[in-house]
CSV table of C-alpha atoms and ligand atoms in Angstrom, one decimal:
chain,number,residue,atom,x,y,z
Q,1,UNK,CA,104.3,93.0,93.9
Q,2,UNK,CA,105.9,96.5,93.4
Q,3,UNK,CA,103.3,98.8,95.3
Q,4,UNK,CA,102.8,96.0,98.4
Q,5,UNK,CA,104.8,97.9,100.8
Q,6,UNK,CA,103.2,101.9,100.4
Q,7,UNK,CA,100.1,99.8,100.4
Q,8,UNK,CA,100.7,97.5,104.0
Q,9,UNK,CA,102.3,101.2,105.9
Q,10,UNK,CA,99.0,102.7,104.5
Q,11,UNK,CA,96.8,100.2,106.0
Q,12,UNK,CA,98.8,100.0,109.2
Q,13,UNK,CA,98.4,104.0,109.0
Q,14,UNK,CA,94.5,103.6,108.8
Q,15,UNK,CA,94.8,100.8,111.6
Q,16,UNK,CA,96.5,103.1,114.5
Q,17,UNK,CA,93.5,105.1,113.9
Q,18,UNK,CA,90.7,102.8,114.8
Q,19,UNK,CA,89.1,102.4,118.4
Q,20,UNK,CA,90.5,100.0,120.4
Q,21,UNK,CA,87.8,96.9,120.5
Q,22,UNK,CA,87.7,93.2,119.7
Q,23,UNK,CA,86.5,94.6,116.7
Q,24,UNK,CA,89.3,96.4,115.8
Q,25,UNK,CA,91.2,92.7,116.6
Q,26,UNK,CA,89.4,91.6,114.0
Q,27,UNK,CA,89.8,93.8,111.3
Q,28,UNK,CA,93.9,93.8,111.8
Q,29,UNK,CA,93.7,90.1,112.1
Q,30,UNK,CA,91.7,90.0,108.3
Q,31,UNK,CA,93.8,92.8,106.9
Q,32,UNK,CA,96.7,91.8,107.5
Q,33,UNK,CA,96.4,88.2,107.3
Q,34,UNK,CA,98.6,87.7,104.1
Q,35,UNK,CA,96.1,88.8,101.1
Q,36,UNK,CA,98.1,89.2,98.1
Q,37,UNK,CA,97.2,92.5,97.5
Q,38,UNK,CA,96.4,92.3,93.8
Q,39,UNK,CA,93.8,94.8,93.4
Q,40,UNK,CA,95.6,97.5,94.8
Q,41,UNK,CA,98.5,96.9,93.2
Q,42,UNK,CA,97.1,96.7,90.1
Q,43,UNK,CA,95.4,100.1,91.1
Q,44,UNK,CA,98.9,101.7,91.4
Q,45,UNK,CA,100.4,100.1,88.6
Q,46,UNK,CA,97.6,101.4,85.9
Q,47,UNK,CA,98.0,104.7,87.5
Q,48,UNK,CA,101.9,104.3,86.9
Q,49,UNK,CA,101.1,103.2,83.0
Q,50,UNK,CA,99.7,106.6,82.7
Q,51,UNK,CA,102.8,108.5,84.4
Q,52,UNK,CA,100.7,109.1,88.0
Q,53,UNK,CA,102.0,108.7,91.0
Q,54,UNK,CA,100.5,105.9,92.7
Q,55,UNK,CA,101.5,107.4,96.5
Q,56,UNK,CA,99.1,109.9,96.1
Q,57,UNK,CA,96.2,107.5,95.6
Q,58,UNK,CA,97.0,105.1,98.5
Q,59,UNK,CA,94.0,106.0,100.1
Q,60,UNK,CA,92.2,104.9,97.4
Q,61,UNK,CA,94.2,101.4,96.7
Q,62,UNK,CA,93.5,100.4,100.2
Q,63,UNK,CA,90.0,100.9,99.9
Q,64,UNK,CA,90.0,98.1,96.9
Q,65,UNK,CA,91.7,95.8,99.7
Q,66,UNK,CA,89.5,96.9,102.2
Q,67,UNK,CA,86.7,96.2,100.3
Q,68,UNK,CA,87.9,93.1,99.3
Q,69,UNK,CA,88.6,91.7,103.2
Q,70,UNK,CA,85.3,92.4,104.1
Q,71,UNK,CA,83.6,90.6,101.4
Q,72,UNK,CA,86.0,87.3,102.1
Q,73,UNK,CA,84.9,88.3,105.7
Q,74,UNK,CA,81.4,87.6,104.8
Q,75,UNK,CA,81.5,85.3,102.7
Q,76,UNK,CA,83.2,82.1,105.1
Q,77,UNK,CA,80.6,82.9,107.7
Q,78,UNK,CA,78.0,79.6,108.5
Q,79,UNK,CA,75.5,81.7,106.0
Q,80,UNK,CA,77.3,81.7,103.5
Q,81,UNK,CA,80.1,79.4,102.2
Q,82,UNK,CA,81.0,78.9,105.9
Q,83,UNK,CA,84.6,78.4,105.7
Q,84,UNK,CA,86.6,77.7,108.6
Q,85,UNK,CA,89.8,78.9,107.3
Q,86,UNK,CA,91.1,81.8,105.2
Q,87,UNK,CA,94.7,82.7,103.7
Q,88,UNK,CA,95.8,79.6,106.2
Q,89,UNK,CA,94.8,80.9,108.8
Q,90,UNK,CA,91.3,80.3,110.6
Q,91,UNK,CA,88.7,82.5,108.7
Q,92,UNK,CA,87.7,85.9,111.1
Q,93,UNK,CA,84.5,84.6,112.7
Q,94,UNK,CA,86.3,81.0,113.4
Q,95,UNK,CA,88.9,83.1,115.5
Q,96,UNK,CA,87.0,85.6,117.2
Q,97,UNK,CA,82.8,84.8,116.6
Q,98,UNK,CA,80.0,86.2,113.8
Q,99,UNK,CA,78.8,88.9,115.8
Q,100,UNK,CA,82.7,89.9,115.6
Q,101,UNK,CA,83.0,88.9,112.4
Q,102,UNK,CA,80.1,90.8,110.8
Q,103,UNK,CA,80.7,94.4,112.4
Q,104,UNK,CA,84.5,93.7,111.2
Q,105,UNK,CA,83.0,93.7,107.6
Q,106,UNK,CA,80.9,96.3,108.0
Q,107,UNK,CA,83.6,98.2,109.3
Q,108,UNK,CA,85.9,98.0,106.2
Q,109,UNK,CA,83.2,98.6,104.3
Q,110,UNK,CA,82.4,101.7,106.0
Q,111,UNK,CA,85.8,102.8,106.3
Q,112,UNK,CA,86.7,102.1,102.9
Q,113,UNK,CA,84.4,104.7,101.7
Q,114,UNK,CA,85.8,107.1,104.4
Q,115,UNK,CA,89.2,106.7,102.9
Q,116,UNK,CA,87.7,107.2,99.6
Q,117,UNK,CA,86.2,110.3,100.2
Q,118,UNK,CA,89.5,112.1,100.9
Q,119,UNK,CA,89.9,111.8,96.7
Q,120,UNK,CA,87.4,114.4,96.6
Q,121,UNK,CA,86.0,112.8,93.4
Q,122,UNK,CA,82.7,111.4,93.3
Q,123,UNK,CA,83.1,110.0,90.2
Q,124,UNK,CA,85.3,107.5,91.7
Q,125,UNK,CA,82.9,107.0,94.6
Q,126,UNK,CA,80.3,106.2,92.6
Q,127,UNK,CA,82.3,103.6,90.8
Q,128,UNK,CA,83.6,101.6,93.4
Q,129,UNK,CA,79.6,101.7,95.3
Q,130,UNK,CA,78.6,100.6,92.3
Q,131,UNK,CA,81.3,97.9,91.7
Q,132,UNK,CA,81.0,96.6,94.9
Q,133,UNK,CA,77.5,97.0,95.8
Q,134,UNK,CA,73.5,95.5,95.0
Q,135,UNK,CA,74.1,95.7,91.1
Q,136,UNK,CA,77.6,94.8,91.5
Q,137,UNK,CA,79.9,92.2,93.9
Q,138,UNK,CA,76.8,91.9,96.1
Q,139,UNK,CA,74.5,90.8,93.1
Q,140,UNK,CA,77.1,88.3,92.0
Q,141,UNK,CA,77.1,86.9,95.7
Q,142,UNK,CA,73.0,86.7,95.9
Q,143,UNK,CA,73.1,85.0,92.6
Q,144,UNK,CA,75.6,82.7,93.5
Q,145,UNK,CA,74.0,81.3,96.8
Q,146,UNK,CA,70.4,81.4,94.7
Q,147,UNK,CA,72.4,79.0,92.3
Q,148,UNK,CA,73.5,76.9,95.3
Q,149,UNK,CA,72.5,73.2,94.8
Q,150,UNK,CA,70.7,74.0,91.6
Q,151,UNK,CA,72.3,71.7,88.7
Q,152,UNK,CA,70.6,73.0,85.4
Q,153,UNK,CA,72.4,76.1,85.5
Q,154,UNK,CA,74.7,76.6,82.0
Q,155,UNK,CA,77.9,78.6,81.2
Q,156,UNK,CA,76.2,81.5,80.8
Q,157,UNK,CA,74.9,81.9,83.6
Q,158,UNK,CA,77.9,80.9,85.3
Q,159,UNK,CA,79.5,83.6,83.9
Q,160,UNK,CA,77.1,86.0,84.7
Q,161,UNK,CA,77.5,85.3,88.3
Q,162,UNK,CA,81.4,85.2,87.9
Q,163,UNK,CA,80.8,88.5,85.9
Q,164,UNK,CA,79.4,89.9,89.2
Q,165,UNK,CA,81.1,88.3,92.0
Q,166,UNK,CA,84.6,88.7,90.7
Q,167,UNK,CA,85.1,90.7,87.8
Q,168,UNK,CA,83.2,94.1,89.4
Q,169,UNK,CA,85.9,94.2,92.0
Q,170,UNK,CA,88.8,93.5,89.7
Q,171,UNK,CA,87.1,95.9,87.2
Q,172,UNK,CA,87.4,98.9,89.9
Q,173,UNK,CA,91.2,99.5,89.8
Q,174,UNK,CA,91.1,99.8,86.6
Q,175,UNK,CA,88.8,102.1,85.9
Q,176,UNK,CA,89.3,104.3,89.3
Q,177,UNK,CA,93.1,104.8,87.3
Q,178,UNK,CA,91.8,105.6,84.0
Q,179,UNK,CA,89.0,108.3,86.2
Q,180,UNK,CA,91.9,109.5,87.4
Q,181,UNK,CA,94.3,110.4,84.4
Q,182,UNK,CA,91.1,111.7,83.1
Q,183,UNK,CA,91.0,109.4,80.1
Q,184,UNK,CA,87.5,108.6,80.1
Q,185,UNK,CA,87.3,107.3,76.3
Q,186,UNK,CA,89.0,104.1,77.1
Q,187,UNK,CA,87.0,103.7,80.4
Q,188,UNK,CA,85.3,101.1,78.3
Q,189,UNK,CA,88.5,99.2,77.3
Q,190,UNK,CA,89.9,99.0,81.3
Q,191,UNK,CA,86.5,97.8,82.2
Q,192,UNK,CA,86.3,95.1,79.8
Q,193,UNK,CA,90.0,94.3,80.8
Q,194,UNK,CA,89.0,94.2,84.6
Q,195,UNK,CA,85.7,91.8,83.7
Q,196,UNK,CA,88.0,89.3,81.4
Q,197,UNK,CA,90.8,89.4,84.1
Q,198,UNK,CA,87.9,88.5,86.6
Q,199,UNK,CA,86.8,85.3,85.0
Q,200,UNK,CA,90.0,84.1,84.1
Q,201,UNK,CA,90.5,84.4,87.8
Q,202,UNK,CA,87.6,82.7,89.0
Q,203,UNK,CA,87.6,79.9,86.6
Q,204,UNK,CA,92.1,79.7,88.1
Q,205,UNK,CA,90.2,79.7,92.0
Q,206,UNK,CA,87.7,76.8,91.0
Q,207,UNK,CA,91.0,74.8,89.0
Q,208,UNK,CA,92.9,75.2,92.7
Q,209,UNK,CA,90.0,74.4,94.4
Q,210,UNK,CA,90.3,70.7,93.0
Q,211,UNK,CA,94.1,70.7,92.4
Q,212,UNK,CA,95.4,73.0,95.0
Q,213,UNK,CA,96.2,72.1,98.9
Q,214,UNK,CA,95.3,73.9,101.7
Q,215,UNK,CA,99.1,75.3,102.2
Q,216,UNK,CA,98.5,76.9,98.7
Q,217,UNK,CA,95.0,78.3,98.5
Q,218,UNK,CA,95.1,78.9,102.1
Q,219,UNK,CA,91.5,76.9,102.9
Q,220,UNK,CA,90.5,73.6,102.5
Q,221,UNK,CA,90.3,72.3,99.1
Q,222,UNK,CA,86.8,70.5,97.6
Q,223,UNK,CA,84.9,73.4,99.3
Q,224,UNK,CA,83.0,73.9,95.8
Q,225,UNK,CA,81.9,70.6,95.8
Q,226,UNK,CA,81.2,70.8,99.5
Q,227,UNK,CA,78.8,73.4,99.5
Q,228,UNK,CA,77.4,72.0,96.0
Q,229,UNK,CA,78.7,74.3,94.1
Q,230,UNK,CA,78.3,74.7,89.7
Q,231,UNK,CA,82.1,75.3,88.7
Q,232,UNK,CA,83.9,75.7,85.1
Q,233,UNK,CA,85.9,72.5,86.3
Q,234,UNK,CA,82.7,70.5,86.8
Q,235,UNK,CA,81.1,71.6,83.4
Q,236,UNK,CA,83.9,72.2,81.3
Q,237,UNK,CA,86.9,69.9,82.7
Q,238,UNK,CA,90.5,71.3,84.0
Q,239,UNK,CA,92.1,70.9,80.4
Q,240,UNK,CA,89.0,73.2,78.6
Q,241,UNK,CA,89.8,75.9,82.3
Q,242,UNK,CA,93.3,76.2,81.5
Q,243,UNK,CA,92.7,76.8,77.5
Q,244,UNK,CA,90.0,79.1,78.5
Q,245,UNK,CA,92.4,81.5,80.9
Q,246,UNK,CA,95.0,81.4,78.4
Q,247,UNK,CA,92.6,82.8,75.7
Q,248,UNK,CA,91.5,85.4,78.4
Q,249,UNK,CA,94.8,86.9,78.8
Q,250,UNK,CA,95.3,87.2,75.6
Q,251,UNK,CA,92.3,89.0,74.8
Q,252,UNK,CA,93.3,90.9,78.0
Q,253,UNK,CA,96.8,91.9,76.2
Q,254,UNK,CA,95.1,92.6,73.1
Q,255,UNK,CA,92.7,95.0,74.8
Q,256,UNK,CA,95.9,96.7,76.6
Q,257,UNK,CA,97.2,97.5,73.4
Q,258,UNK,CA,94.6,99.2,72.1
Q,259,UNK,CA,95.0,101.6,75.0
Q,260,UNK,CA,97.8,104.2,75.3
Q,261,UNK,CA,99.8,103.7,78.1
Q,262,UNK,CA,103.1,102.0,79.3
Q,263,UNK,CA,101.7,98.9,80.1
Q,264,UNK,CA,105.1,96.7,80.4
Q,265,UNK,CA,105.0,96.7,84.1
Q,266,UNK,CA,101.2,95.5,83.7
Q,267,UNK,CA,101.8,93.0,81.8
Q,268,UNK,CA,104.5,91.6,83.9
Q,269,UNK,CA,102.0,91.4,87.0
Q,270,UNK,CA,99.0,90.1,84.8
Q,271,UNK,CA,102.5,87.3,83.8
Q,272,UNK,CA,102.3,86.6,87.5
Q,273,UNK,CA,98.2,86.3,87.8
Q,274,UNK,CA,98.1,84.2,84.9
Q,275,UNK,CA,100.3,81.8,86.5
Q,276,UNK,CA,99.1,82.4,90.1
Q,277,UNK,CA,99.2,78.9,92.1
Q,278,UNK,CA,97.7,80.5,94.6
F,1,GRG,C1,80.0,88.6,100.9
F,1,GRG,C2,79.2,90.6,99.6
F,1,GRG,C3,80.0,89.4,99.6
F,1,GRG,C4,80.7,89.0,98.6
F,1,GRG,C5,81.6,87.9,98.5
F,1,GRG,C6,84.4,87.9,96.5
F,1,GRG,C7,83.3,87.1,97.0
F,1,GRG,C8,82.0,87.7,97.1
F,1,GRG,C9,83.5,85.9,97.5
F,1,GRG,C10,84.8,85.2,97.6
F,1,GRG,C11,84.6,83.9,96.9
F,1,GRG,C12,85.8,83.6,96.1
F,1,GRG,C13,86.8,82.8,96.7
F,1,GRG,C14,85.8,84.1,94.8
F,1,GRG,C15,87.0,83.8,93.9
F,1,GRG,C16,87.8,84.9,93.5
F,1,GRG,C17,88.3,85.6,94.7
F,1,GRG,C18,87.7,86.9,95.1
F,1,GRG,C19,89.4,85.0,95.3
F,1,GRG,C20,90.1,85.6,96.5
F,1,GRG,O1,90.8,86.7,96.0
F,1,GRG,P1,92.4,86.8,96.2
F,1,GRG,O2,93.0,85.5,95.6
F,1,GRG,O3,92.5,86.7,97.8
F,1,GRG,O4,92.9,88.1,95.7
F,1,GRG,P2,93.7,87.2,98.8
F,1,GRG,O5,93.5,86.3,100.0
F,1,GRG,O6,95.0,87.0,98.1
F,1,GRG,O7,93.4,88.6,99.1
């Protein structure tokens, strides 16, 4: 994606500046461990669909990703989905140990929000807490290991977890942009964008979870079913998954062109998502 380099010198930039410890092994080893960068790319492109620069916000697109390492960070350790590898490579507290890979968490999260408050705009702060915190990615997670091993639960409240757990992070750049150009009567319209984008996502990660392999999704496949897991593939079937993303992103274009901005390159990128194979 476009943006991917500004975005990897920025987090090198915030890197050189971190004590040296095992700790700070561990965040470099998570951050820069081959993510694909999506959220902050799409970050700098919806700032680009309104005409803004995007390399004045790279504090602010790296936060998304920093955010987002943290939470994968979390989430393989034994208590949760304890996952022994990540992006193909073992998963943070495999290769260092929890104590490790807990503080390097933390310290994303932390240091996210220290990036974020060079913006000067607490309007954006408050979005991103709450997108990634207790009523946000956090609630999606605790509903998601409450669900664990239950087997009545039904699409709806599948998708509220997926709602939670996916779409509030993918939801941020989105509306951090829209904060940003100061267009605050489609705020609405991004964040709707960001939550549809979010469960077409998901429901893509629980199709490659049964029909990926490890050298595409970067972890071992079957780890749904492993840790008992409710999926869209085990209650609707792969063939009902795939119709379903396709009808996302086209509400998802149909949203975008309700909204006044150049949103070619956008739709490029959400091109690529949509036919992500990994
Ligand atoms: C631990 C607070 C806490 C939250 C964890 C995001 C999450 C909540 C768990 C991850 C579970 C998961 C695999 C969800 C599917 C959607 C998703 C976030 C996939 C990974 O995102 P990508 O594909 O990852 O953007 P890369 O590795 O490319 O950065």
């Amino acid at each position: 994606m476009n943006y991917t380099n500004d975005i990897e010198n920025y987090l090198n930039k915030y890197l050189d500046k971190v004590n040296d410890s095992k700790v700070k092994e561990a965040i470099a080893y998570s951050l820069l461990a081959g993510g694909k960068r999506i959220r902050p790319n799409l970050f700098c492109i919806a700032l680009n669909s309104y005409g803004i620069d995007h390399k004045e916000y790279l504090n602010l697109a790296c936060s998304l990703e920093m955010i987002h390492t943290y939470s994968l960070i979390h989430d393989d350790l034994p208590a949760m989905d304890d996952d022994d590898y990540r992006r193909g490579k073992k998963s943070c507290h495999k290769q260092f140990d929890e104590a490790t890979a807990i503080l390097a968490g933390d310290s994303l999260l932390t240091d996210a929000f220290y990036l974020a408050s060079k913006s000067n705009n607490a309007h954006i702060i408050k979005v991103l807490a709450q997108c990634a915190g207790s009523n946000g990615m956090i609630y999606g997670q605790a509903l998601d290991i409450a669900n664990e091993n239950i087997d009545t639960i039904d699409l709806i409240e599948l998708e509220k977890i997926n709602f939670y757990k996916t779409g509030c992070l993918l939801s941020a750049p989105f509306e951090m942009a829209c904060i940003i150009a100061n267009d605050l009567n489609n705020l609405y319209l991004w964040q709707n964008i960001g939550y549809k984008l979010g469960l077409a996502f998901q429901i893509q990660d629980d199709i490659l979870d049964v029909t990926g392999n490890f050298e595409q999704i970067g972890k071992k496949v079957g780890s749904d079913q492993d840790n008992n897991k409710i999926t869209y593939v085990n209650m609707i079937g792969i063939q009902r998954c795939q119709s379903l993303v396709q009808v996302l992103f086209s509400e998802i274009y149909e949203i975008l062109e309700q909204i006044n901005v150049n949103y070619e390159e956008l739709k490029q990128v959400l091109e690529q998502i949509k036919n992500r194979t990994k």
